Amino acid sequence: MRLTSLSNLSLLSLAVGLSFANTAQAARPEAPNLSNAEFQQCLDGLKNSSKFRGVDSFTFNNYRPAQPDPSVIQSLNYQPEFQKDVWDYLSALVDKERVEDGIRAKRQWSDTLRQIESRYGVKAEHVLGVWGVESNFGQTLGKKPLFESLATLSCFDRRQSYFRGEFANALKIVQRGDIAPSDMTGSWAGAFGQTQFMPSTFLDLAVDFDGDGRRDLVNSVPDALASTANFLKNRGYRSGEPWGYEVKLPDGYWAASSRKNKKTISHWRNQGIKLANGGALPSDLSSAGLLLPAGIEGPAFLVGKNFDTFYSYNASENYALAIAHLSDLVTREDSSKTDFATAWPTDDPGISRQQAKDIQQALLNAGYDIGGVDGIIGDNTRTAIQQYQSSKGIFPADGRAGQKFYRAIVGNTAPTRSQYGNQYNQPATSQPLNPASTDRMGQLIQKQTTTSSNTYSAQPATQSSTSSKTRYRRVTSADGTIQLIRVDEGL
Ligand code: CA
């Protein structure tokens, strides 16, 4: 769904009416009315505040936004309407298309990746896994003007102190000449470039790897890949260790998912756990936790420290699993089978991005206004699916796009050739950044950290900030929704 179609949503919600009130409640906040006078007054205060000490006034005035952007406050307070199961999440993030793109990227950048591996000790496919999941191999960078987003978040609603630091850091990046101002676009929350770093992470960990003296994570693939490796190394990556592996639990085994509760491999051997193919657990992990994304009935994984470094990139276990799984498939150079050895506990598995596009095209053909075909099943598409299901008597009318719905709406007609072919033959496109549905974990986390505050008045920049040390991590879901969660030390 695109920003231009946001206004259609309220109409659509009205049209859906009360029959879906239980599942599609009004989770999307209205775009607030932000006073530009208050905004400009706030920016005047910021300019002279301690956080902006390293920003010269030419830079500040040059990139000072003329207007606030209310849509970023809307995104900040968004609560997804639909929950997403882990199998839906993984099937969109690790599909045949992305594995093939990863294999192609591995060949194209093999020399660079080899140099990065020897400098940072990070396996090439692990870097590729992050790159592929994080920015679709550099194709999905986000289009929101960063200064407008960060300045607005610095002056309105929650987490102003955090965003003021990021706003100042974004200005410093341009001031230092690392990134061209016109390239400073990204997600609503300020993550940008091929690595989707926040400005503070950029200043800490971005590296110049192509030797031109600039750390250009927007236009330079070597800079982006090396910066990703540098990030993983900084978070404790162990050279030569795998991220972990899929395993097979013994019959009758019961355990809770416990990634953080690391044990030795001999401990897990004693529990009767084997590799998914039945082989004995290898000794190449110093310690591992048992990850059960869908409980004991679904695929099981032993994950080591390097899995945690993926997690620290984006605080979602499902997201880290997507990076891990993609890197395995790219290592094997096999895109023919993207499933795990153990099936997910569902009789209705998830769909690929191509299948999502085919569903969207079929909905458009059937007269549903879903904004466009982008392969991302967001709230607009799900609402349309729900309406379609109801009109055809498909039960349950839950708005979910799984294999069964794919067969119901696309199966009997020739699949529509998507206008989105191989990304390498296409100009760079950006994922829509307005709110869409999210994974279950992201939603749970967000609920815990969301305040009920609904006020949008700007606060003076001089206000003391007791939370200036608070750090946040992004949680990005398969459909591009980005949330911030508070980071506890040792997470
Ligand atoms: Ca460079």
mmCIF file of N, CA and C in Angstrom, residues 259-339:
data_model
loop_
_atom_site.group_PDB
_atom_site.id
_atom_site.type_symbol
_atom_site.label_atom_id
_atom_site.label_comp_id
_atom_site.label_asym_id
_atom_site.label_seq_id
_atom_site.Cartn_x
_atom_site.Cartn_y
_atom_site.Cartn_z
ATOM 1 N N ARG A 259 16.412 -19.249 22.974
ATOM 2 C CA ARG A 259 17.624 -18.858 22.239
ATOM 3 C C ARG A 259 18.732 -18.390 23.178
ATOM 4 N N LYS A 260 18.356 -17.637 24.199
ATOM 5 C CA LYS A 260 19.382 -17.014 25.042
ATOM 6 C C LYS A 260 19.994 -17.980 26.045
ATOM 7 N N ASN A 261 19.295 -19.083 26.288
ATOM 8 C CA ASN A 261 19.770 -20.043 27.292
ATOM 9 C C ASN A 261 20.761 -21.013 26.638
ATOM 10 N N LYS A 262 21.988 -20.546 26.455
ATOM 11 C CA LYS A 262 22.973 -21.309 25.686
ATOM 12 C C LYS A 262 23.578 -22.453 26.523
ATOM 13 N N LYS A 263 23.718 -23.609 25.870
ATOM 14 C CA LYS A 263 24.331 -24.787 26.504
ATOM 15 C C LYS A 263 25.394 -25.339 25.554
ATOM 16 N N THR A 264 26.212 -26.239 26.089
ATOM 17 C CA THR A 264 27.232 -26.850 25.226
ATOM 18 C C THR A 264 26.566 -27.830 24.254
ATOM 19 N N ILE A 265 27.291 -28.133 23.188
ATOM 20 C CA ILE A 265 26.757 -29.084 22.214
ATOM 21 C C ILE A 265 26.624 -30.469 22.847
ATOM 22 N N SER A 266 27.540 -30.818 23.735
ATOM 23 C CA SER A 266 27.420 -32.149 24.360
ATOM 24 C C SER A 266 26.145 -32.240 25.205
ATOM 25 N N HIS A 267 25.749 -31.132 25.805
ATOM 26 C CA HIS A 267 24.470 -31.111 26.528
ATOM 27 C C HIS A 267 23.330 -31.480 25.581
ATOM 28 N N TRP A 268 23.307 -30.859 24.398
ATOM 29 C CA TRP A 268 22.209 -31.113 23.456
ATOM 30 C C TRP A 268 22.285 -32.532 22.894
ATOM 31 N N ARG A 269 23.525 -33.028 22.711
ATOM 32 C CA ARG A 269 23.655 -34.433 22.261
ATOM 33 C C ARG A 269 23.048 -35.374 23.298
ATOM 34 N N ASN A 270 23.323 -35.058 24.565
ATOM 35 C CA ASN A 270 22.794 -35.913 25.639
ATOM 36 C C ASN A 270 21.272 -35.886 25.706
ATOM 37 N N GLN A 271 20.682 -34.792 25.187
ATOM 38 C CA GLN A 271 19.220 -34.702 25.154
ATOM 39 C C GLN A 271 18.642 -35.525 24.006
ATOM 40 N N GLY A 272 19.504 -36.053 23.143
ATOM 41 C CA GLY A 272 19.027 -36.852 22.013
ATOM 42 C C GLY A 272 18.737 -36.035 20.760
ATOM 43 N N ILE A 273 19.196 -34.801 20.759
ATOM 44 C CA ILE A 273 18.948 -33.942 19.586
ATOM 45 C C ILE A 273 19.981 -34.234 18.500
ATOM 46 N N LYS A 274 19.491 -34.324 17.274
ATOM 47 C CA LYS A 274 20.361 -34.614 16.129
ATOM 48 C C LYS A 274 20.171 -33.543 15.049
ATOM 49 N N LEU A 275 21.032 -33.569 14.064
ATOM 50 C CA LEU A 275 20.816 -32.705 12.903
ATOM 51 C C LEU A 275 19.500 -33.100 12.221
ATOM 52 N N ALA A 276 18.962 -32.191 11.432
ATOM 53 C CA ALA A 276 17.674 -32.460 10.788
ATOM 54 C C ALA A 276 17.732 -33.699 9.903
ATOM 55 N N ASN A 277 18.924 -34.007 9.344
ATOM 56 C CA ASN A 277 19.056 -35.190 8.485
ATOM 57 C C ASN A 277 19.356 -36.459 9.277
ATOM 58 N N GLY A 278 19.330 -36.353 10.604
ATOM 59 C CA GLY A 278 19.544 -37.528 11.444
ATOM 60 C C GLY A 278 20.985 -37.699 11.895
ATOM 61 N N GLY A 279 21.904 -36.902 11.345
ATOM 62 C CA GLY A 279 23.312 -37.012 11.720
ATOM 63 C C GLY A 279 23.587 -36.461 13.117
ATOM 64 N N ALA A 280 24.763 -36.804 13.637
ATOM 65 C CA ALA A 280 25.156 -36.316 14.963
ATOM 66 C C ALA A 280 25.460 -34.821 14.907
ATOM 67 N N LEU A 281 25.228 -34.127 16.017
ATOM 68 C CA LEU A 281 25.528 -32.694 16.061
ATOM 69 C C LEU A 281 27.027 -32.477 15.920
ATOM 70 N N PRO A 282 27.457 -31.605 15.017
ATOM 71 C CA PRO A 282 28.897 -31.319 14.891
ATOM 72 C C PRO A 282 29.390 -30.481 16.074
ATOM 73 N N SER A 283 30.707 -30.373 16.171
ATOM 74 C CA SER A 283 31.286 -29.682 17.340
ATOM 75 C C SER A 283 31.770 -28.276 16.996
ATOM 76 N N ASP A 284 31.155 -27.663 15.974
ATOM 77 C CA ASP A 284 31.678 -26.358 15.541
ATOM 78 C C ASP A 284 30.991 -25.160 16.181
ATOM 79 N N LEU A 285 30.102 -25.403 17.142
ATOM 80 C CA LEU A 285 29.497 -24.304 17.893
ATOM 81 C C LEU A 285 29.978 -24.367 19.332
ATOM 82 N N SER A 286 30.449 -23.238 19.865
ATOM 83 C CA SER A 286 30.910 -23.276 21.254
ATOM 84 C C SER A 286 29.745 -23.452 22.226
ATOM 85 N N SER A 287 28.627 -22.855 21.911
ATOM 86 C CA SER A 287 27.417 -23.074 22.716
ATOM 87 C C SER A 287 26.222 -22.707 21.848
ATOM 88 N N ALA A 288 25.054 -23.188 22.243
ATOM 89 C CA ALA A 288 23.866 -22.954 21.417
ATOM 90 C C ALA A 288 22.604 -22.959 22.262
ATOM 91 N N GLY A 289 21.626 -22.184 21.811
ATOM 92 C CA GLY A 289 20.305 -22.196 22.431
ATOM 93 C C GLY A 289 19.322 -22.870 21.484
ATOM 94 N N LEU A 290 18.227 -23.363 22.036
ATOM 95 C CA LEU A 290 17.230 -24.059 21.222
ATOM 96 C C LEU A 290 16.143 -23.072 20.806
ATOM 97 N N LEU A 291 16.027 -22.875 19.508
ATOM 98 C CA LEU A 291 15.036 -21.935 18.983
ATOM 99 C C LEU A 291 13.883 -22.720 18.374
ATOM 100 N N LEU A 292 12.673 -22.464 18.871
ATOM 101 C CA LEU A 292 11.476 -23.156 18.372
ATOM 102 C C LEU A 292 10.451 -22.097 17.947
ATOM 103 N N PRO A 293 10.567 -21.600 16.717
ATOM 104 C CA PRO A 293 9.726 -20.457 16.318
ATOM 105 C C PRO A 293 8.231 -20.756 16.347
ATOM 106 N N ALA A 294 7.848 -22.032 16.183
ATOM 107 C CA ALA A 294 6.417 -22.367 16.181
ATOM 108 C C ALA A 294 6.147 -23.491 17.191
ATOM 109 N N GLY A 295 6.959 -23.565 18.250
ATOM 110 C CA GLY A 295 6.771 -24.625 19.242
ATOM 111 C C GLY A 295 7.393 -25.931 18.791
ATOM 112 N N ILE A 296 7.203 -26.990 19.586
ATOM 113 C CA ILE A 296 7.892 -28.246 19.290
ATOM 114 C C ILE A 296 7.337 -28.959 18.057
ATOM 115 N N GLU A 297 6.178 -28.557 17.562
ATOM 116 C CA GLU A 297 5.616 -29.218 16.378
ATOM 117 C C GLU A 297 6.258 -28.716 15.080
ATOM 118 N N GLY A 298 6.946 -27.595 15.136
ATOM 119 C CA GLY A 298 7.511 -27.015 13.915
ATOM 120 C C GLY A 298 9.002 -27.234 13.817
ATOM 121 N N PRO A 299 9.665 -26.591 12.843
ATOM 122 C CA PRO A 299 11.122 -26.709 12.717
ATOM 123 C C PRO A 299 11.829 -26.254 14.003
ATOM 124 N N ALA A 300 12.920 -26.955 14.334
ATOM 125 C CA ALA A 300 13.696 -26.639 15.544
ATOM 126 C C ALA A 300 15.120 -26.295 15.137
ATOM 127 N N PHE A 301 15.750 -25.405 15.890
ATOM 128 C CA PHE A 301 17.098 -24.955 15.535
ATOM 129 C C PHE A 301 17.957 -24.840 16.781
ATOM 130 N N LEU A 302 19.220 -25.215 16.645
ATOM 131 C CA LEU A 302 20.203 -24.836 17.657
ATOM 132 C C LEU A 302 20.942 -23.632 17.100
ATOM 133 N N VAL A 303 20.959 -22.541 17.866
ATOM 134 C CA VAL A 303 21.547 -21.300 17.357
ATOM 135 C C VAL A 303 22.652 -20.810 18.280
ATOM 136 N N GLY A 304 23.743 -20.380 17.670
ATOM 137 C CA GLY A 304 24.901 -19.934 18.430
ATOM 138 C C GLY A 304 25.024 -18.423 18.485
ATOM 139 N N LYS A 305 26.205 -17.994 18.835
ATOM 140 C CA LYS A 305 26.464 -16.565 19.028
ATOM 141 C C LYS A 305 26.249 -15.774 17.738
ATOM 142 N N ASN A 306 26.592 -16.358 16.602
ATOM 143 C CA ASN A 306 26.463 -15.601 15.359
ATOM 144 C C ASN A 306 25.004 -15.346 14.998
ATOM 145 N N PHE A 307 24.126 -16.240 15.428
ATOM 146 C CA PHE A 307 22.696 -15.972 15.249
ATOM 147 C C PHE A 307 22.313 -14.723 16.043
ATOM 148 N N ASP A 308 22.893 -14.594 17.244
ATOM 149 C CA ASP A 308 22.601 -13.417 18.068
ATOM 150 C C ASP A 308 23.076 -12.122 17.408
ATOM 151 N N THR A 309 24.170 -12.212 16.633
ATOM 152 C CA THR A 309 24.605 -10.986 15.946
ATOM 153 C C THR A 309 23.606 -10.602 14.848
ATOM 154 N N PHE A 310 22.979 -11.595 14.210
ATOM 155 C CA PHE A 310 21.902 -11.280 13.249
ATOM 156 C C PHE A 310 20.746 -10.618 14.002
ATOM 157 N N TYR A 311 20.439 -11.184 15.156
ATOM 158 C CA TYR A 311 19.344 -10.649 15.965
ATOM 159 C C TYR A 311 19.619 -9.204 16.374
ATOM 160 N N SER A 312 20.879 -8.915 16.662
ATOM 161 C CA SER A 312 21.183 -7.547 17.093
ATOM 162 C C SER A 312 21.053 -6.561 15.937
ATOM 163 N N TYR A 313 21.070 -7.057 14.725
ATOM 164 C CA TYR A 313 20.840 -6.186 13.568
ATOM 165 C C TYR A 313 19.393 -5.705 13.563
ATOM 166 N N ASN A 314 18.509 -6.535 14.045
ATOM 167 C CA ASN A 314 17.086 -6.235 13.965
ATOM 168 C C ASN A 314 16.384 -7.168 14.954
ATOM 169 N N ALA A 315 15.872 -6.616 16.038
ATOM 170 C CA ALA A 315 15.502 -7.438 17.182
ATOM 171 C C ALA A 315 14.249 -8.277 16.976
ATOM 172 N N SER A 316 14.341 -9.252 16.095
ATOM 173 C CA SER A 316 13.267 -10.207 15.911
ATOM 174 C C SER A 316 13.901 -11.555 15.603
ATOM 175 N N GLU A 317 13.516 -12.586 16.343
ATOM 176 C CA GLU A 317 14.090 -13.916 16.096
ATOM 177 C C GLU A 317 13.691 -14.429 14.721
ATOM 178 N N ASN A 318 12.478 -14.120 14.291
ATOM 179 C CA ASN A 318 12.058 -14.566 12.964
ATOM 180 C C ASN A 318 12.888 -13.898 11.875
ATOM 181 N N TYR A 319 13.199 -12.658 12.093
ATOM 182 C CA TYR A 319 14.017 -11.904 11.152
ATOM 183 C C TYR A 319 15.424 -12.480 11.093
ATOM 184 N N ALA A 320 15.998 -12.764 12.258
ATOM 185 C CA ALA A 320 17.341 -13.359 12.302
ATOM 186 C C ALA A 320 17.333 -14.728 11.632
ATOM 187 N N LEU A 321 16.233 -15.484 11.817
ATOM 188 C CA LEU A 321 16.131 -16.796 11.181
ATOM 189 C C LEU A 321 16.078 -16.660 9.654
ATOM 190 N N ALA A 322 15.425 -15.609 9.180
ATOM 191 C CA ALA A 322 15.384 -15.371 7.730
ATOM 192 C C ALA A 322 16.795 -15.117 7.197
ATOM 193 N N ILE A 323 17.579 -14.327 7.905
ATOM 194 C CA ILE A 323 18.970 -14.064 7.499
ATOM 195 C C ILE A 323 19.757 -15.382 7.490
ATOM 196 N N ALA A 324 19.602 -16.163 8.553
ATOM 197 C CA ALA A 324 20.325 -17.428 8.683
ATOM 198 C C ALA A 324 19.950 -18.389 7.551
ATOM 199 N N HIS A 325 18.662 -18.523 7.310
ATOM 200 C CA HIS A 325 18.170 -19.465 6.305
ATOM 201 C C HIS A 325 18.604 -19.030 4.905
ATOM 202 N N LEU A 326 18.483 -17.737 4.626
ATOM 203 C CA LEU A 326 18.906 -17.227 3.317
ATOM 204 C C LEU A 326 20.397 -17.476 3.106
ATOM 205 N N SER A 327 21.208 -17.258 4.150
ATOM 206 C CA SER A 327 22.649 -17.473 3.965
ATOM 207 C C SER A 327 22.966 -18.941 3.725
ATOM 208 N N ASP A 328 22.231 -19.847 4.356
ATOM 209 C CA ASP A 328 22.437 -21.282 4.092
ATOM 210 C C ASP A 328 22.121 -21.638 2.636
ATOM 211 N N LEU A 329 20.992 -21.131 2.145
ATOM 212 C CA LEU A 329 20.581 -21.469 0.781
ATOM 213 C C LEU A 329 21.527 -20.855 -0.246
ATOM 214 N N VAL A 330 22.050 -19.681 0.046
ATOM 215 C CA VAL A 330 23.019 -19.052 -0.854
ATOM 216 C C VAL A 330 24.354 -19.796 -0.793
ATOM 217 N N THR A 331 24.696 -20.316 0.379
ATOM 218 C CA THR A 331 25.908 -21.130 0.508
ATOM 219 C C THR A 331 25.788 -22.385 -0.355
ATOM 220 N N ARG A 332 24.613 -23.034 -0.268
ATOM 221 C CA ARG A 332 24.371 -24.259 -1.040
ATOM 222 C C ARG A 332 24.138 -23.973 -2.518
ATOM 223 N N GLU A 333 23.869 -22.719 -2.830
ATOM 224 C CA GLU A 333 23.546 -22.304 -4.205
ATOM 225 C C GLU A 333 22.401 -23.135 -4.772
ATOM 226 N N ASP A 334 21.381 -23.283 -3.957
ATOM 227 C CA ASP A 334 20.234 -24.089 -4.362
ATOM 228 C C ASP A 334 18.952 -23.330 -4.030
ATOM 229 N N SER A 335 18.232 -22.915 -5.076
ATOM 230 C CA SER A 335 16.991 -22.176 -4.842
ATOM 231 C C SER A 335 15.763 -23.062 -5.057
ATOM 232 N N SER A 336 16.001 -24.364 -5.265
ATOM 233 C CA SER A 336 14.878 -25.232 -5.647
ATOM 234 C C SER A 336 13.954 -25.533 -4.472
ATOM 235 N N LYS A 337 14.489 -25.470 -3.260
ATOM 236 C CA LYS A 337 13.658 -25.815 -2.103
ATOM 237 C C LYS A 337 13.987 -24.853 -0.966
ATOM 238 N N THR A 338 13.032 -23.995 -0.630
ATOM 239 C CA THR A 338 13.296 -23.011 0.416
ATOM 240 C C THR A 338 12.678 -23.408 1.759
ATOM 241 N N ASP A 339 12.063 -24.587 1.816
ATOM 242 C CA ASP A 339 11.466 -25.041 3.077
ATOM 243 C C ASP A 339 12.531 -25.594 4.020
#
